Coordinates of C-alpha atoms and ligand atoms in Angstrom, one line a residue:
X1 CA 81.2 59.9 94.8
X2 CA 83.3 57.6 92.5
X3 CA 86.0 59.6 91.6
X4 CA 86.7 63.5 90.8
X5 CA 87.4 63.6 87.0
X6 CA 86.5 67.5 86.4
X7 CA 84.2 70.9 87.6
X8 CA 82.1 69.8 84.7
X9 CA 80.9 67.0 85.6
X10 CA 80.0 68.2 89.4
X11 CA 76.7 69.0 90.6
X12 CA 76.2 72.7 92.6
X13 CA 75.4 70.8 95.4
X14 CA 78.6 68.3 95.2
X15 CA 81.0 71.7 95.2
X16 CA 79.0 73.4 98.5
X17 CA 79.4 69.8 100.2
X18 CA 83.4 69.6 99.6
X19 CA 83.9 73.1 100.4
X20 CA 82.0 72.6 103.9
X21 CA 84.1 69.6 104.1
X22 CA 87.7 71.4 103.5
X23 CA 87.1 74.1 106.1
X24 CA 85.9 72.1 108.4
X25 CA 89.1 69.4 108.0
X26 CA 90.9 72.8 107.5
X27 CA 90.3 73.8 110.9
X28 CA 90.3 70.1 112.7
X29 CA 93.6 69.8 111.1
X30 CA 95.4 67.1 113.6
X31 CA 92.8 65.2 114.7
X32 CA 91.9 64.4 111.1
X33 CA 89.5 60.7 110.4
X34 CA 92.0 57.5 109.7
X35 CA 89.5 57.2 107.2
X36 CA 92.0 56.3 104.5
X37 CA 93.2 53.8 107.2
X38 CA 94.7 50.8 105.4
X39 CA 94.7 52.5 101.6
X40 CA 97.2 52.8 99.5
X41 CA 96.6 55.8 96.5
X42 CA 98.6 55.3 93.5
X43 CA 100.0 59.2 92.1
X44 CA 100.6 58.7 88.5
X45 CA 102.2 62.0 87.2
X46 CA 103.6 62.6 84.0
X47 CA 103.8 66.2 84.3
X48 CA 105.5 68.1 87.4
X49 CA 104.3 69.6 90.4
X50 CA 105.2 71.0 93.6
X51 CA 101.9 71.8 95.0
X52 CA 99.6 68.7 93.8
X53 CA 102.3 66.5 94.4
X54 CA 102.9 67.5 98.5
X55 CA 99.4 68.2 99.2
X56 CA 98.3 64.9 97.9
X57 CA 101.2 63.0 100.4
X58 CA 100.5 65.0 103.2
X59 CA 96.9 64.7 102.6
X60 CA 96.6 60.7 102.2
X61 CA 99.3 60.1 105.2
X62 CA 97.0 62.8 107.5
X63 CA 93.7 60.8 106.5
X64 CA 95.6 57.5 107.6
X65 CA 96.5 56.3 103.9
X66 CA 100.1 55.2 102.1
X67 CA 100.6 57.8 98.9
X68 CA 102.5 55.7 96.0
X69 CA 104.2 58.1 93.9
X70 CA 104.7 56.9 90.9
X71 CA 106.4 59.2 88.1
X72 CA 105.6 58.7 84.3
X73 CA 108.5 58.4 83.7
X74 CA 109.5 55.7 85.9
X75 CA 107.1 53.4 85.3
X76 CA 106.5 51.4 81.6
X77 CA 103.8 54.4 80.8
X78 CA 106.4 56.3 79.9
X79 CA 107.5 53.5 77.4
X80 CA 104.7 53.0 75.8
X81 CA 102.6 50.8 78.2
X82 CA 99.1 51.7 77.6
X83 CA 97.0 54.0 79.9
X84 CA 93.9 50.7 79.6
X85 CA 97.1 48.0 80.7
X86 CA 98.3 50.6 83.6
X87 CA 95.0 51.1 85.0
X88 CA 94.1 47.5 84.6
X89 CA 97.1 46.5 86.9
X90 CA 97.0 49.2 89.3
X91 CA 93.3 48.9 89.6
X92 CA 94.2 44.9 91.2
X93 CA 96.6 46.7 94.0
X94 CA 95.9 49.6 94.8
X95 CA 92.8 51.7 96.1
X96 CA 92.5 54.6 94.8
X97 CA 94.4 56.8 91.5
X98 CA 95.6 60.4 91.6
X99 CA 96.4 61.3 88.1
X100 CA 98.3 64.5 86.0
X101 CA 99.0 64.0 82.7
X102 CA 98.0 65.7 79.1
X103 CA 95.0 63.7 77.9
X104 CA 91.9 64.3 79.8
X105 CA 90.6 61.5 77.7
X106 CA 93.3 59.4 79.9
X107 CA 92.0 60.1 82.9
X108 CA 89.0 59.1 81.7
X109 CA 90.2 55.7 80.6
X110 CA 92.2 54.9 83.7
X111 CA 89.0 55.9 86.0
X112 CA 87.0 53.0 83.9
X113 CA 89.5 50.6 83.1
X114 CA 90.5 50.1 86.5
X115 CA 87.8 50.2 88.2
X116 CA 89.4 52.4 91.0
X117 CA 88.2 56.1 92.2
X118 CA 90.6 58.5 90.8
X119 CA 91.1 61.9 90.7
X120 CA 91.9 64.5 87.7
X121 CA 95.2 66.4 89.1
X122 CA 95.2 68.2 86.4
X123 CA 95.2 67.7 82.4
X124 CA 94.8 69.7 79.4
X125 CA 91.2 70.5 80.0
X126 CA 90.9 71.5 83.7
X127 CA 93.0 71.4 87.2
X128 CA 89.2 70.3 89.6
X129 CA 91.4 70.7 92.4
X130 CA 92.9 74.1 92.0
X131 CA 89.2 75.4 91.2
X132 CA 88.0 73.8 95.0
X133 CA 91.3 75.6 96.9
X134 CA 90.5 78.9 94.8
X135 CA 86.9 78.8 96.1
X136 CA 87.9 78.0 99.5
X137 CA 89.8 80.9 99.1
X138 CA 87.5 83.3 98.1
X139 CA 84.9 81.7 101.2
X140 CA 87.6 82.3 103.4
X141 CA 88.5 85.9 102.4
X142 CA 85.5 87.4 100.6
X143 CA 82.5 85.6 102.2
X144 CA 81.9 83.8 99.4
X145 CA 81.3 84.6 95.3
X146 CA 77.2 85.9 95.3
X147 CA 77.0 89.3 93.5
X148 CA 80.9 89.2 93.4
X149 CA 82.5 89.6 89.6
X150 CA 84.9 86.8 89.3
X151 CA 88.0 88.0 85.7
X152 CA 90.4 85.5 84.8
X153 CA 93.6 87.8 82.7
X154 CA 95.6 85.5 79.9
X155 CA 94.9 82.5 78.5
X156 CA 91.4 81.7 77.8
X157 CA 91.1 78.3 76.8
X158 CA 93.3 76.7 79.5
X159 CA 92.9 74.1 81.8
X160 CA 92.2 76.7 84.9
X161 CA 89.8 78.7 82.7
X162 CA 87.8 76.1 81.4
X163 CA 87.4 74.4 85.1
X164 CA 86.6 78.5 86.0
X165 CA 84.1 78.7 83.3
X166 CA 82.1 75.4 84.7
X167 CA 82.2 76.4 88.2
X168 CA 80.2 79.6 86.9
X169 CA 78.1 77.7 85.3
X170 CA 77.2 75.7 88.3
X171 CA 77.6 78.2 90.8
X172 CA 76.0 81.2 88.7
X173 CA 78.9 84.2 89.5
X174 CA 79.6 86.3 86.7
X175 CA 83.0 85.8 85.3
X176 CA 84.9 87.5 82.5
X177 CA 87.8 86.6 81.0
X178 CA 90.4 88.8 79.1
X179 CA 92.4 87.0 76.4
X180 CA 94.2 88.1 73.2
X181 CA 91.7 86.9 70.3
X182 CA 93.7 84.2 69.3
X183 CA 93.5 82.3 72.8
X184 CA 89.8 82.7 73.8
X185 CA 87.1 79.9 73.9
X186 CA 86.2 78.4 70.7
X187 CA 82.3 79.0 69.6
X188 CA 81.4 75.2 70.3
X189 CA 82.7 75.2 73.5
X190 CA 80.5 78.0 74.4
X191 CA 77.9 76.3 72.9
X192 CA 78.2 73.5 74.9
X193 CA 79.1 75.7 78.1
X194 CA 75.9 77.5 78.0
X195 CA 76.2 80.2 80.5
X196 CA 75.1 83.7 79.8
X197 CA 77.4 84.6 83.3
X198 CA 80.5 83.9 81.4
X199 CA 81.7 86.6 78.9
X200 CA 85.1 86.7 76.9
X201 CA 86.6 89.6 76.2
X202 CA 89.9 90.9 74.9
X203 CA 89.9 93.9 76.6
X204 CA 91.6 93.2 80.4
X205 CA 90.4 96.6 81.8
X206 CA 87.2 95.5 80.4
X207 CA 87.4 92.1 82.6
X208 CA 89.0 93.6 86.2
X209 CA 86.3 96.9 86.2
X210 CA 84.4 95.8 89.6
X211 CA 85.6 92.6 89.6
X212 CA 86.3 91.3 93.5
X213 CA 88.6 88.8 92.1
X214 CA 91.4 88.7 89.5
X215 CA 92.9 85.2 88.0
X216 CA 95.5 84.7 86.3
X217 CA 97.9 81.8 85.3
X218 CA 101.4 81.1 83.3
X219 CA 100.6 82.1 79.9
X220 CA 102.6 78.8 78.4
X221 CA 100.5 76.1 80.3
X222 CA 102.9 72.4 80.7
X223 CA 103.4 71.1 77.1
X224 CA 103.5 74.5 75.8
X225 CA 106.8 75.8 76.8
X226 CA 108.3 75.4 73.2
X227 CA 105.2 77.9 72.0
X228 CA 107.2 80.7 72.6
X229 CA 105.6 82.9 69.9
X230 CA 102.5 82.1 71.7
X231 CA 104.0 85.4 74.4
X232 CA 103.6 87.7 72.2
X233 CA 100.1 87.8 72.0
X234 CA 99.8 88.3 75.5
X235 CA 101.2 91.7 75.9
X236 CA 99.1 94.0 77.8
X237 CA 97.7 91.0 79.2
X238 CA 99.7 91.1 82.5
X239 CA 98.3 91.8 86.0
X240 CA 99.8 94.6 87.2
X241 CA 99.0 98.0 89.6
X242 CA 98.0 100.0 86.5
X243 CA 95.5 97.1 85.6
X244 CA 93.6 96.8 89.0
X245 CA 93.2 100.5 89.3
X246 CA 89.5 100.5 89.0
X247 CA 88.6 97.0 90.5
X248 CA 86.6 96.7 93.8
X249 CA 88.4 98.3 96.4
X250 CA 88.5 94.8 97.9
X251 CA 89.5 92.8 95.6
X252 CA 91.7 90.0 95.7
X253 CA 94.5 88.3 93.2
X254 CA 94.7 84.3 92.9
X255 CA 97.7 83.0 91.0
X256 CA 97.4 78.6 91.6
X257 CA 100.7 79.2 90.7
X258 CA 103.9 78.6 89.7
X259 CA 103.9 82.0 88.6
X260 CA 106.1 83.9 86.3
X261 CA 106.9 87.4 87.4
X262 CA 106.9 89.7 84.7
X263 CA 105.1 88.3 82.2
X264 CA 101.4 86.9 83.8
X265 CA 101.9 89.3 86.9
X266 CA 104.7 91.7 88.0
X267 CA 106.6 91.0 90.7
X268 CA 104.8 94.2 93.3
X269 CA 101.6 92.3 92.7
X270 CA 102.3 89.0 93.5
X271 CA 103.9 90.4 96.6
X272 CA 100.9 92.6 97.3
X273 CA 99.2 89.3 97.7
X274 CA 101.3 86.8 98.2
X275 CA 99.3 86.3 101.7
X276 CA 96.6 85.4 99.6
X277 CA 97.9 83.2 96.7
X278 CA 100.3 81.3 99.3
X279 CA 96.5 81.0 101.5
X280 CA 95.0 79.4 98.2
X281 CA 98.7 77.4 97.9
X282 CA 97.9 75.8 101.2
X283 CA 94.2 75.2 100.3
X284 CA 94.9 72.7 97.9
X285 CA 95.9 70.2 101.0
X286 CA 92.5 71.2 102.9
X287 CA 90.2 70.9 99.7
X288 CA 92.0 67.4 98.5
X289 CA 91.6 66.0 101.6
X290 CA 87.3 66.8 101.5
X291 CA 87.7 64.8 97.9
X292 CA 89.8 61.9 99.6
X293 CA 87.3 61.9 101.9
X294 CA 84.3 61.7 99.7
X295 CA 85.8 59.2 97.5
X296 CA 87.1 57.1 100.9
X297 CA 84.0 54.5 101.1
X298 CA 84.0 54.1 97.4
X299 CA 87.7 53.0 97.5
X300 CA 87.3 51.0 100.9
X301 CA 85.2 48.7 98.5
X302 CA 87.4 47.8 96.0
X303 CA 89.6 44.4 94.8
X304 CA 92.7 45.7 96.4
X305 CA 90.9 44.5 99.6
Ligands
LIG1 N1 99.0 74.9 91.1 C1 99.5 73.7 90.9 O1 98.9 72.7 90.5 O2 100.8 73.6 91.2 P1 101.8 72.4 90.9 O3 102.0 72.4 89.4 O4 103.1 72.8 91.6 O5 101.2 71.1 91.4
LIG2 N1 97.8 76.1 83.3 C1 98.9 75.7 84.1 C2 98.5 75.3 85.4 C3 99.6 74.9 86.3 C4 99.2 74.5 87.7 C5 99.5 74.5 83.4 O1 98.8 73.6 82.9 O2 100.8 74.4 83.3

């Protein structure tokens, strides 16, 4: 593998390989490969994080590598420098990329201008890595996702549901997501998605009914906090006790988190499953480090050597 730009573009077959790979790095944790030995992985962010941000610098130093953070701000990006220069520099020192910013389209252009592996730590259009930890997850504490209903409550064209919506398509669970009309998936991206196992609903009793596993995320993704208005639409849309009364008596609730308690998801649920969600918190080191080490070889090989 190159680099790890989105759940689209993975195979099946790619996502059941990094998933073996993560529990089994998740469980051999300490006597991990140096197989980053000697790398240096640039971390371009231009949005923040807590999560992406550790698991990525614990990860790399674990796997034997040198994590560069680099914040957008900080470096001429955020003057203006473009994304093609960037990547063209960074791509002559450096082994590998770790980007979040807004423009998937970026990501894209960094990944081919520099000629580096890089990976998507999230954009506009989908958060690949959170997907990999929430699977993990739901291996780890429901066996896995066959004949399991998978809902996703709030915003239905966000980055986490659109990387949800092609990890069904891969993978083949049904999921149904509950948004307000104005905030579901747009007909052409449907189109394009192509996957009678994804419905859209606006009805979020509708969407939990059976399901093993409820989603949810912030309803004002980064870049959106001045959409205010955009809350209102969301009402009856939160994950609460009188929500999951009639969901599989198993059922778990994933939040990738940072959540905000009382509007996505009140403050008893999160609690009620906080040993989850903080499970699929930690997952996002164990997963990163299976893409690291799928993308290792790949970066061995390039001009920074
Ligand atoms: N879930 C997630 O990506 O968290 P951060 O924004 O803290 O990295
Ligand atoms: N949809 C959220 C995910 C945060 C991890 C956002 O983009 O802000």
């Amino acid at each position: 593998m190159k680099h790890f730009l989105s759940i689209e573009e993975l195979k099946a077959a790619q996502i059941h390989e990094l998933l073996e790979s993560a529990s089994h790095l998740k469980a051999t944790r300490g006597s991990d490969p140096l197989i980053l030995r000697n790398q240096t992985w640039a971390m371009i962010f231009t949005k923040s994080s807590t999560r992406t941000r550790v698991s990525f610098e614990v990860g790399i130093r674990e796997l034997g590598g040198f994590p560069l953070f680099l914040s957008g701000n900080d470096i001429q990006l955020g003057r203006g420098e473009p994304i093609k220069d960037t990547a063209r520099v960074l791509g002559r020192m450096v082994h590998g990329a770790i980007i979040r910013t807004f423009a998937q389209q970026d990501v894209i252009d960094f990944a081919n201008y520099s000629g580096i592996s890089t990976i998507n730590a999230l954009t506009d259009d989908e958060h690949p890595c959170q997907i990999l930890a929430d699977l993990l997850t739901i291996q780890e504490t429901l066996g896995g996702w066959e004949n399991r209903k998978i809902a996703f409550v709030g915003d239905g064209f966000s980055n986490m549901t659109r990387s949800w919506m092609w990890a069904a398509k891969h993978l083949g669970f049904e999921l149904v997501i509950a948004s307000p009309p104005d905030f579901q998936p747009p007909a052409d991206f449907m189109l394009d998605l192509n996957a009678s196992n994804v419905t859209i609903t606006n009805n979020p009793l509708e969407a939990v009914t059976g399901a093993s596993v409820i989603n949810t995320d912030v309803w004002l993704s980064m870049g959106q906090e001045d959409q205010k208005q955009k809350e209102h639409a969301f009402a009856g849309y939160q994950v609460n006790t009188q929500l999951l009364a009639d969901s599989s008596p198993d059922h778990i609730v994933l939040h990738c988190l940072p959540a905000y308690r009382g509007k996505e998801i009140s403050e008893d649920m999160l609690e009620k499953h906080a040993d989850v969600i903080f499970r699929q918190a930690e997952n996002r080191l164990h997963a990163q480090k299976a893409v690291l080490v799928a993308l290792a070889s790949e970066a061995a090989s390039c001009v920074a050597n």
